[in-house]
Coordinates of C-alpha atoms in Angstrom, one line a residue:
M9 CA -183.7 27.3 42.8
S10 CA -187.3 26.9 42.0
V11 CA -190.1 26.2 44.7
L12 CA -193.6 25.7 43.6
L13 CA -196.1 27.6 46.3
V14 CA -199.4 26.1 46.2
S15 CA -202.6 28.2 48.1
L16 CA -205.5 25.7 48.2
D17 CA -207.9 28.5 49.0
G18 CA -207.9 30.2 45.6
N19 CA -206.9 27.5 43.8
A20 CA -203.8 28.7 42.6
S21 CA -200.1 27.9 42.3
E22 CA -196.9 30.2 41.8
I23 CA -193.3 29.3 40.9
I24 CA -190.9 31.3 42.6
G25 CA -187.0 31.5 41.8
C26 CA -184.7 31.9 45.4
K27 CA -181.0 31.5 46.0
A28 CA -180.1 28.8 48.0
D29 CA -177.7 25.9 48.5
D30 CA -179.9 23.2 50.2
H31 CA -182.2 20.7 49.6
A32 CA -183.9 17.5 50.9
L33 CA -184.4 17.7 54.6
S34 CA -182.5 20.6 55.0
L35 CA -184.7 22.9 52.8
A36 CA -187.8 21.5 54.1
I37 CA -187.3 22.6 57.8
R38 CA -186.0 25.8 56.5
L39 CA -188.7 26.0 54.5
Y40 CA -190.9 25.1 56.9
H41 CA -190.0 27.9 59.4
E42 CA -190.2 30.7 56.5
Y43 CA -193.7 30.2 55.9
E44 CA -194.7 28.6 59.6
A45 CA -197.4 31.1 60.2
S46 CA -199.6 29.6 57.3
S47 CA -199.1 25.9 58.7
P48 CA -197.4 24.6 55.5
I49 CA -196.9 20.8 54.4
V50 CA -193.4 21.4 52.4
I51 CA -192.0 19.2 50.1
A52 CA -188.4 19.1 49.5
S53 CA -186.7 16.8 46.3
P54 CA -183.3 15.5 46.7
S55 CA -180.0 17.2 45.6
P56 CA -179.0 16.7 41.7
D57 CA -176.1 14.7 43.1
A58 CA -178.3 12.0 45.2
V59 CA -180.6 11.3 42.1
G60 CA -177.4 10.3 40.5
Y61 CA -177.0 7.2 42.8
R62 CA -179.0 3.9 42.8
G63 CA -180.9 4.3 45.9
S64 CA -181.0 7.6 46.6
A65 CA -183.5 10.4 45.6
F66 CA -184.9 10.4 49.4
F67 CA -187.5 13.9 49.2
S68 CA -188.3 15.1 52.5
I69 CA -191.6 16.1 54.4
A70 CA -191.2 18.8 56.6
Y71 CA -195.2 19.6 58.7
A72 CA -196.7 20.8 62.2
S73 CA -197.5 16.8 63.4
P74 CA -201.3 16.9 65.2
V75 CA -199.7 14.0 66.9
S76 CA -196.8 15.4 69.1
G77 CA -198.2 19.1 68.5
R78 CA -194.7 19.9 66.7
M79 CA -192.7 20.3 63.8
E80 CA -191.8 16.5 62.3
A81 CA -190.1 15.4 59.3
S82 CA -190.6 12.6 56.9
Y83 CA -188.4 11.1 54.1
S84 CA -189.2 8.8 51.5
N85 CA -187.8 6.7 48.5
V86 CA -190.2 6.5 46.7
P87 CA -190.3 7.6 42.8
F88 CA -192.4 11.2 43.5
G89 CA -188.7 12.9 44.9
Y90 CA -187.2 12.2 41.6
S91 CA -190.5 13.0 39.7
M92 CA -189.8 16.7 41.2
R93 CA -186.5 17.1 40.5
R94 CA -187.1 16.1 36.8
L95 CA -190.2 18.8 36.7
G96 CA -187.1 21.5 38.1
F97 CA -188.9 21.7 41.4
D98 CA -187.0 21.7 44.6
A99 CA -189.5 22.1 46.6
I100 CA -193.5 22.2 47.0
V101 CA -195.1 24.4 49.7
I102 CA -199.2 23.8 50.2
I103 CA -200.5 26.3 52.4
G104 CA -204.6 27.2 52.8
R105 CA -207.6 24.6 52.5
A106 CA -209.6 23.9 49.5
R107 CA -213.5 24.9 49.4
H108 CA -213.9 21.0 48.8
L109 CA -212.2 17.4 48.8
A110 CA -209.8 17.7 45.9
G111 CA -206.5 16.4 44.3
L112 CA -203.5 18.2 42.2
Y113 CA -201.8 17.6 39.6
I114 CA -198.3 18.1 39.6
S115 CA -196.5 20.0 36.2
E116 CA -193.6 21.7 34.7
A117 CA -196.5 24.5 34.5
G118 CA -197.4 24.3 38.2
A119 CA -200.1 22.8 40.3
E120 CA -203.7 21.7 38.8
A121 CA -206.6 21.5 41.1
M122 CA -208.7 18.2 40.1
E123 CA -212.1 17.0 41.4
A124 CA -211.6 14.2 44.2
G125 CA -214.9 12.6 42.8
Q126 CA -216.5 10.2 45.5
A127 CA -215.2 10.6 48.9
G128 CA -214.1 7.7 50.5
L129 CA -212.1 5.8 48.2
P130 CA -208.9 3.8 49.0
S131 CA -205.9 5.8 47.7
W132 CA -205.0 3.6 45.1
E133 CA -208.7 3.4 43.7
W134 CA -208.5 6.8 43.6
A135 CA -205.5 7.7 42.1
A136 CA -206.4 4.7 39.3
G137 CA -209.5 7.3 38.0
A138 CA -207.5 10.6 38.3
R139 CA -204.7 9.9 36.9
K140 CA -203.8 11.3 33.0
S141 CA -200.9 8.2 32.3
I142 CA -200.9 5.2 33.4
S143 CA -197.1 5.6 34.6
D144 CA -198.4 8.5 36.7
T145 CA -197.3 8.4 40.5
Y146 CA -198.7 9.6 43.3
M147 CA -199.1 10.6 47.2
A148 CA -202.9 10.0 48.7
I149 CA -205.1 9.6 51.9
G150 CA -207.4 6.9 52.2
P151 CA -211.3 7.3 53.9
A152 CA -209.6 7.5 57.5
G153 CA -207.6 10.6 56.4
E154 CA -211.2 12.0 55.3
N155 CA -212.9 11.2 58.4
G156 CA -210.4 13.2 60.6
I157 CA -208.6 9.9 62.1
V158 CA -205.6 11.4 63.4
F159 CA -202.7 8.6 62.9
A160 CA -204.1 8.5 59.3
S161 CA -201.2 8.0 56.8
L162 CA -200.2 9.1 53.3
Q163 CA -199.7 6.4 51.0
T164 CA -198.2 6.1 47.7
P165 CA -198.2 2.7 45.2
S166 CA -195.7 0.3 47.1
R167 CA -195.8 1.7 50.8
D168 CA -196.9 4.5 53.4
I169 CA -194.4 7.5 53.8
A170 CA -196.1 9.5 56.3
S171 CA -197.9 8.9 59.6
N172 CA -197.3 11.0 62.5
G173 CA -200.6 12.9 61.0
L174 CA -199.7 13.6 57.6
G175 CA -202.8 12.1 56.3
Y176 CA -205.3 14.1 58.7
L177 CA -203.2 17.4 57.4
F178 CA -204.4 16.4 53.9
G179 CA -207.9 15.3 55.2
Q180 CA -208.0 18.9 57.0
R181 CA -207.3 20.6 54.3
N182 CA -209.7 18.9 52.0
L183 CA -206.7 17.5 49.7
K184 CA -207.2 13.8 48.6
G185 CA -204.0 13.4 47.4
L186 CA -201.1 14.4 44.8
I187 CA -200.3 13.2 41.4
I188 CA -197.1 13.8 39.5
P189 CA -195.9 12.4 36.2
S190 CA -193.5 9.4 36.7
F191 CA -190.2 9.2 34.8
Q192 CA -187.5 6.7 33.9
R193 CA -184.9 6.7 35.9
N194 CA -181.5 7.9 34.2
D195 CA -178.3 7.9 36.6
T196 CA -175.9 10.3 36.1
Y197 CA -172.9 10.9 37.8
S198 CA -170.7 13.6 38.2
D199 CA -168.1 11.6 39.3
T200 CA -168.1 7.9 37.0
R201 CA -165.2 6.1 39.0
K202 CA -165.9 7.1 42.3
A203 CA -169.8 6.6 41.9
A204 CA -169.2 3.1 40.7
R205 CA -167.4 2.1 43.7
T206 CA -170.0 3.2 46.0
V207 CA -172.2 1.4 43.5
R208 CA -170.0 -2.0 43.9
C209 CA -169.7 -1.5 47.9
I210 CA -173.0 -1.7 48.6
E211 CA -173.9 -3.9 46.5
R212 CA -171.4 -6.3 47.5
S213 CA -172.2 -5.3 51.2
E214 CA -174.2 -8.4 53.6
L215 CA -176.9 -6.5 54.9
A216 CA -178.1 -5.5 51.3
K217 CA -177.5 -9.0 50.4
R218 CA -180.2 -10.0 53.4
F219 CA -182.2 -7.5 52.0
R220 CA -182.9 -8.3 48.7
K221 CA -183.2 -11.8 49.6
E222 CA -185.5 -11.6 52.4
G223 CA -186.4 -8.2 52.0
D224 CA -187.1 -6.1 55.6
G225 CA -188.7 -9.1 57.3
C226 CA -184.8 -9.6 58.1
V227 CA -185.5 -7.3 60.5
I228 CA -187.2 -9.9 62.4
D229 CA -184.4 -12.1 62.7
D230 CA -182.6 -9.4 64.7
A231 CA -185.4 -9.0 67.3
L232 CA -185.5 -12.4 67.8
R233 CA -181.7 -12.7 68.5
L234 CA -181.3 -9.2 70.8
R235 CA -185.2 -9.7 72.1
W236 CA -186.7 -6.4 71.4
L237 CA -189.3 -8.2 69.5
P238 CA -192.8 -7.1 71.2
V239 CA -195.4 -9.8 71.9
D240 CA -198.9 -9.9 73.2
S241 CA -199.0 -6.7 74.3
Y242 CA -195.3 -5.8 75.4
S243 CA -195.6 -8.6 77.7
R244 CA -192.8 -10.2 76.4
R245 CA -189.6 -10.3 74.2
F246 CA -189.4 -13.5 72.6
D247 CA -191.2 -16.0 70.9
P248 CA -190.1 -18.9 68.5
R249 CA -193.5 -18.7 66.6
A250 CA -192.2 -14.9 65.5
S251 CA -189.9 -16.7 63.0
F252 CA -192.9 -18.1 60.6
L253 CA -193.0 -14.0 60.2
D254 CA -189.4 -13.6 59.1
G255 CA -187.8 -13.0 55.8
K256 CA -186.7 -16.3 54.9
A257 CA -190.1 -17.9 55.9
I258 CA -192.1 -15.2 54.2
S259 CA -189.8 -15.1 50.8
D260 CA -190.2 -19.2 51.0
K261 CA -194.3 -18.8 51.3
Y262 CA -194.9 -15.8 48.4
G263 CA -192.3 -15.9 46.5
M264 CA -189.4 -13.4 45.9
F265 CA -191.0 -10.5 43.8
P266 CA -189.3 -7.2 45.0
Q267 CA -190.7 -3.7 44.7
S268 CA -187.8 -1.6 45.1
C269 CA -188.0 2.4 45.2
Q270 CA -186.5 3.5 42.4
D271 CA -184.1 0.6 42.0
C272 CA -183.0 0.5 45.9
F273 CA -180.0 -1.4 46.6
F274 CA -182.1 -2.9 49.3
S275 CA -185.2 -3.7 47.9
C276 CA -187.2 -4.2 51.3
G277 CA -191.1 -3.9 49.8
R278 CA -192.0 -7.0 48.7
R279 CA -195.3 -8.2 46.8
T280 CA -197.1 -11.6 46.3
R281 CA -197.5 -13.3 42.8
D282 CA -201.0 -11.6 42.5
N283 CA -199.1 -8.3 43.3
E284 CA -200.4 -7.6 46.4
A285 CA -197.7 -5.9 49.0
I286 CA -196.6 -8.5 51.6
P287 CA -196.6 -6.8 55.7
S288 CA -193.6 -4.7 56.4
Y289 CA -191.4 -5.8 59.2
A290 CA -193.4 -2.9 61.3
E291 CA -196.8 -4.5 60.2
C292 CA -195.7 -7.6 61.3
I293 CA -195.1 -6.7 64.8
M294 CA -197.2 -4.1 65.2
L295 CA -200.3 -5.9 64.0
G296 CA -198.7 -9.7 64.2
T297 CA -196.5 -10.0 67.4
N298 CA -198.1 -7.7 69.5
L299 CA -201.5 -8.7 68.7
G300 CA -200.6 -12.1 69.5
F301 CA -201.0 -12.9 65.4
F302 CA -198.1 -15.2 63.8
A303 CA -199.5 -16.6 60.7
P304 CA -198.6 -14.7 57.7
E305 CA -201.9 -14.9 56.1
S306 CA -203.7 -13.2 59.3
V307 CA -201.0 -10.5 59.5
L308 CA -202.0 -9.8 56.1
S309 CA -205.6 -9.4 56.4
L310 CA -204.8 -7.1 58.6
A311 CA -202.5 -5.1 56.7
R312 CA -204.6 -5.2 54.0
E313 CA -207.5 -3.7 55.6
A314 CA -205.3 -1.2 57.5
R315 CA -204.1 0.2 53.9
N316 CA -207.6 0.0 52.4
S317 CA -208.9 2.4 55.7
G318 CA -205.8 4.9 55.1
L319 CA -204.5 4.0 58.8
D320 CA -200.8 4.0 59.8
A321 CA -200.4 0.3 60.8
S322 CA -198.0 1.0 63.6
H323 CA -200.0 3.6 65.2
L324 CA -203.2 0.8 64.6
G325 CA -201.6 -1.4 66.1
A326 CA -200.5 -0.2 69.1
L327 CA -204.1 1.1 69.8
L328 CA -205.6 -2.5 69.1
S329 CA -203.6 -3.8 71.4
Y330 CA -204.4 -1.2 74.3
L331 CA -208.2 -2.2 73.5
S332 CA -208.0 -5.5 73.5
E333 CA -206.9 -4.9 77.4
D334 CA -208.8 -2.6 77.9
G335 CA -210.8 -2.9 81.2
S336 CA -213.0 0.2 81.1
G337 CA -216.4 -0.9 80.5
D338 CA -216.8 1.9 77.7
F339 CA -219.1 -0.5 75.4
S340 CA -218.9 2.4 72.7
M341 CA -215.6 1.3 71.8
P342 CA -214.5 -2.2 70.2
H343 CA -212.7 -4.6 72.4
P344 CA -211.3 -7.6 69.8
R345 CA -210.8 -10.4 72.2
K346 CA -206.7 -11.3 71.3
G347 CA -206.6 -14.4 68.4
S348 CA -209.8 -13.3 66.9
L349 CA -209.0 -12.3 63.4
E350 CA -212.7 -11.1 62.5
E351 CA -213.0 -8.7 65.8
H352 CA -209.9 -7.3 64.9
V353 CA -210.9 -6.5 61.2
R354 CA -214.2 -5.0 62.5
A355 CA -212.7 -2.8 65.1
I356 CA -210.2 -1.4 62.4
R357 CA -213.3 -0.6 60.1
I358 CA -215.0 1.1 63.1
I359 CA -212.0 3.3 63.6
A360 CA -212.0 4.3 60.3
Q361 CA -215.0 5.4 60.2
G362 CA -213.9 8.7 62.4
H363 CA -215.5 7.0 65.9
S364 CA -215.3 10.3 68.4
R365 CA -212.4 9.1 70.9
L366 CA -210.7 6.8 68.8
S367 CA -210.4 9.3 65.8
K368 CA -207.4 10.7 68.1
G369 CA -205.6 7.8 68.5
L370 CA -203.3 6.9 71.4
A371 CA -203.7 10.5 72.8
A372 CA -206.9 9.6 73.9
F373 CA -205.8 7.1 76.7
P374 CA -203.0 8.0 78.8
D375 CA -202.7 4.6 80.2
A376 CA -201.6 2.8 76.5
V377 CA -198.2 2.1 75.7
Q378 CA -196.8 5.2 73.9
S379 CA -194.2 7.9 73.8
G380 CA -194.3 10.9 75.4
Y381 CA -195.2 12.7 71.8
H382 CA -197.8 10.2 71.2
H383 CA -195.7 8.1 69.1
P384 CA -196.4 4.3 68.9
I385 CA -193.5 2.4 70.3
T386 CA -192.6 -0.5 67.8
S387 CA -190.1 -2.4 69.7
D388 CA -189.7 -3.6 73.5
L389 CA -187.6 -0.9 75.1
R390 CA -186.1 -3.1 77.6
G391 CA -183.8 -4.7 74.5
D392 CA -183.8 -2.0 72.3
Y393 CA -182.0 1.1 74.2
P394 CA -181.7 3.1 71.1
S395 CA -185.7 3.5 70.6
A396 CA -185.7 4.6 74.3
I397 CA -183.9 7.2 73.4
A398 CA -186.1 8.0 70.4
A399 CA -189.0 7.6 72.4
S400 CA -188.4 10.3 74.9
V401 CA -186.7 12.6 72.6
G402 CA -189.8 11.9 70.0
L403 CA -187.5 10.9 66.8
D404 CA -188.2 7.8 64.4
E405 CA -187.2 4.5 65.4
P406 CA -183.0 3.8 64.6
L407 CA -183.3 0.9 62.5
I408 CA -178.9 0.5 61.9
A409 CA -178.9 0.8 65.8
R410 CA -181.3 -2.1 66.0
M411 CA -179.7 -4.4 63.4
L412 CA -175.9 -3.8 63.3
P413 CA -174.6 -4.5 66.8
R414 CA -174.6 -8.5 67.6
V415 CA -175.8 -7.8 71.3
P416 CA -177.7 -5.8 73.4
L417 CA -175.5 -2.2 74.0
P418 CA -175.0 -0.9 77.4
A419 CA -176.8 2.4 78.7
E420 CA -173.5 4.5 77.7
S421 CA -172.7 2.8 74.5
A422 CA -176.4 2.7 73.5
A423 CA -176.5 6.4 73.9
A424 CA -173.3 7.1 72.0
F425 CA -174.3 4.8 68.8
F426 CA -178.3 6.3 68.7
L427 CA -176.4 10.0 68.6
Y428 CA -173.8 9.7 66.1
E429 CA -176.2 7.1 63.7
K430 CA -178.8 9.7 64.0
A431 CA -176.8 12.6 63.2
I432 CA -174.7 10.7 60.1
S433 CA -178.5 9.7 59.1
Y434 CA -179.7 13.3 59.0
A435 CA -176.6 14.6 57.1
L436 CA -177.1 12.2 54.4
L437 CA -180.8 13.0 54.0
S438 CA -180.1 16.5 54.0
R439 CA -179.1 16.1 50.5
G440 CA -181.6 13.2 49.7
Y441 CA -178.8 10.1 50.3
S442 CA -180.2 6.8 51.8
P443 CA -179.7 6.4 55.3
L444 CA -179.2 2.9 55.5
A445 CA -176.7 3.8 53.2
S446 CA -174.3 5.1 56.0
A447 CA -174.5 1.3 57.9
V448 CA -173.4 -0.1 54.3
L449 CA -170.8 2.4 53.7
W450 CA -169.2 3.0 57.3
W451 CA -171.0 1.4 60.4
R452 CA -170.2 -1.7 58.9
L453 CA -166.6 -1.4 59.2
L454 CA -166.6 -0.9 62.8
P455 CA -165.8 -4.3 64.5
K456 CA -168.7 -5.5 66.2
H457 CA -166.9 -6.0 69.9
L458 CA -166.1 -2.1 69.4
Y459 CA -169.6 -1.3 69.8
R460 CA -169.8 -2.1 73.7
F461 CA -166.9 1.1 74.0
P462 CA -168.5 5.0 73.5
A463 CA -164.9 5.9 72.8
A464 CA -164.5 3.9 70.0
I465 CA -168.1 4.7 68.6
R466 CA -167.2 9.0 69.3
I467 CA -164.2 8.4 67.3
F468 CA -164.8 6.3 64.3
A469 CA -168.1 8.6 63.7
S470 CA -165.8 11.5 63.9
M471 CA -164.0 10.3 60.5
A472 CA -167.4 9.4 58.4
S473 CA -167.1 10.5 55.0
M474 CA -169.8 9.8 52.5
F475 CA -171.0 10.8 48.7
G476 CA -168.5 13.5 48.8
M477 CA -169.3 14.6 52.5
G478 CA -166.5 15.4 54.5
R479 CA -165.4 14.3 58.1
G480 CA -166.6 17.7 60.0
E481 CA -169.6 18.6 57.2
I482 CA -171.0 15.3 57.9
L483 CA -171.2 15.8 61.7
S484 CA -172.3 19.4 61.7
E485 CA -175.3 19.4 59.4
G486 CA -176.4 16.5 61.2
F487 CA -176.3 17.6 64.5
R488 CA -177.8 21.0 63.7
I489 CA -180.5 19.0 62.5
L490 CA -181.1 16.8 64.9
E491 CA -181.3 19.6 67.4
E492 CA -184.4 20.9 65.0
L493 CA -186.4 17.8 65.3
E494 CA -186.1 16.4 68.7
G495 CA -187.9 17.4 71.5
E496 CA -187.6 17.9 75.4
P497 CA -186.8 14.3 76.9
L498 CA -190.1 12.8 78.3
P499 CA -190.9 9.9 80.5
I500 CA -191.1 6.6 78.9
P501 CA -194.1 3.9 80.1
E502 CA -193.0 2.7 83.3
R503 CA -193.7 -0.9 82.0
F504 CA -190.3 -1.0 80.3
T505 CA -188.5 0.6 83.5
F506 CA -190.1 -0.9 86.4
D507 CA -192.8 -4.2 85.7
I508 CA -193.0 -6.9 88.8
D509 CA -195.2 -9.1 86.5
A510 CA -192.3 -9.9 83.8
M511 CA -190.5 -12.3 86.4
S512 CA -188.9 -14.1 83.7
D513 CA -187.4 -11.2 81.9
V514 CA -185.9 -8.9 84.6
R515 CA -184.2 -6.7 82.0
T516 CA -185.1 -3.1 82.5
V517 CA -184.4 0.1 80.6
P518 CA -182.5 2.1 83.1
Y519 CA -183.4 5.6 82.1
T520 CA -182.2 7.6 84.4
R521 CA -178.5 6.4 83.1
L522 CA -179.7 6.3 79.8
M523 CA -180.8 9.7 79.1
A524 CA -177.6 11.3 81.4
A525 CA -175.4 9.2 78.9
Y526 CA -177.3 10.8 76.1
R527 CA -177.1 14.2 77.4
S528 CA -173.2 13.6 78.1
E529 CA -172.4 12.4 74.4
K530 CA -174.5 15.9 72.8
L531 CA -172.6 18.1 75.3
R532 CA -169.5 16.8 73.5
L533 CA -170.2 16.2 70.1
E534 CA -171.5 20.4 70.5
N535 CA -168.1 21.1 72.0
T536 CA -166.3 19.3 69.6
L537 CA -168.0 20.7 66.7
R538 CA -167.4 24.4 68.1
S539 CA -163.8 23.4 68.3
R540 CA -163.8 22.9 64.9
R541 CA -165.8 26.1 64.0
E542 CA -163.5 28.1 66.1
R543 CA -159.7 26.4 64.3
R544 CA -161.8 27.0 61.0
L545 CA -162.1 30.9 61.3
R546 CA -158.6 31.3 63.1
P547 CA -156.5 33.7 61.4
R548 CA -153.7 31.6 59.9
S549 CA -149.9 33.3 60.7
S550 CA -148.0 33.8 57.4
S551 CA -145.2 31.9 57.1
K552 CA -143.2 34.5 54.6
A553 CA -140.1 36.4 56.9
A554 CA -141.1 40.0 57.9
E555 CA -139.5 42.5 56.1
G556 CA -138.0 45.7 57.7
P557 CA -139.4 48.8 56.9
A558 CA -137.7 50.5 53.6
D559 CA -136.1 53.2 55.2
D560 CA -134.2 51.0 57.0
L561 CA -131.8 50.0 54.1
G562 CA -128.4 51.3 53.4
R563 CA -126.9 54.0 50.4
D564 CA -128.1 52.9 47.1
G565 CA -130.6 50.4 48.0
D566 CA -127.7 48.0 49.7
P567 CA -128.5 46.6 53.6
G568 CA -126.7 48.3 56.3
L569 CA -127.1 51.3 58.8
Q570 CA -128.3 54.5 58.1
K571 CA -125.7 57.0 58.1

């Protein structure tokens, strides 16, 4: 194993060899704890087996989030992780702080410091001038990260890959971004026949076909059907105008030009004919329906401004939603009127410039709709119980749990599905496989009506095996990572548990019952995994017949009694 240790203080890098058998998310977490005293940013590449599968090559980043105040992890399938693997690096550990704004060029020899040039450039514009080759790829921050905005994002050529303060950490370390050579994808399988079956299974699945046809906008169709779409500052859960932002409407308007991550099966990212990224489903929700915009052009304008500024769209949308309703009388802050596109664009520019209070994001406004860990809430939790658990314990949104069940789940079933879906996804990410692959290769096999029964979910998840990972290995590894990443349960906003103004929508989140069911499921899984470990470690009795002592033989070695 080869780890590239980069010290920004002295513009030095060192390649360290070590023995270990973990990769991706698991390795990122372990190295973060190893260098925790130096507040590292750890980027871990996927396993050699994972890069052989199309749609895999997920790399992970572990860091101390300034938003939540604890360790968090992000992951992505953009080409950066595959390039790390091709260069021979299992991980990159970044410590220290540069004296002035600079970038890093990663090569086989290590990390080379580069002058960042003019400050305040969007990430794509900086990378265009800093790349050594037109094929180089990058991860970089925009003006918001340089100006100390806590919810600044880390950006790549195709999408934002991390948002919970990682862009802010880059800016605080005077690190504009990383540039790395890009390589032509060369899939190699250790078991060609088995890999080919897996590839065909994913390609032929209905979920993959939906994503290839409509992009990730197909999630909005599920949000409308299951009633978890936030509308007008979380005041409603449904609006028929949102159909103008779903996958079919977007593909009809802009065409189908996929921006796939390393030949991904799902092709969820899309671009227009002018090569501009089409808003993702999160941008359509948080900068669209929740702000009262239902025209694709309006959402695209807001998303374009957020990308050029280097701001996380989900956090920005939640903050703008609060500012449009805030009646505090603080005239130093923008208060965009609902439906006014120009005022929202102006507010984004003010935020990106580093407004003293707005730079702290949702944490500066305790009465704003947010999780206890100051993460934005990207759905109406009254129709999305799994996301209510995620908001309480500080984990990212459970996309599979939002899409696969065709009806809203009761609290007990939602708790079971969230736990096991997260454990399996984290287990796949610990090797660098796509977490969405678990929906195609495993969860879709469970009949829809059985999602309402916790016992069925529990039994079905215990039999999960994918990509050569056995039944016990998947759940034990995933549960271990889940324990590392989740925080102590914190209350969710009362808007979702008790809202006397929502007379037409009486469904609320039974928070106490939901979290009790989640704790019970965790305890059950923990006991099951412990029992499995004890059975494996228990010595097995020999089936060979016992032999008597040698002197219990008769004369000349014949059996019999001694005389």
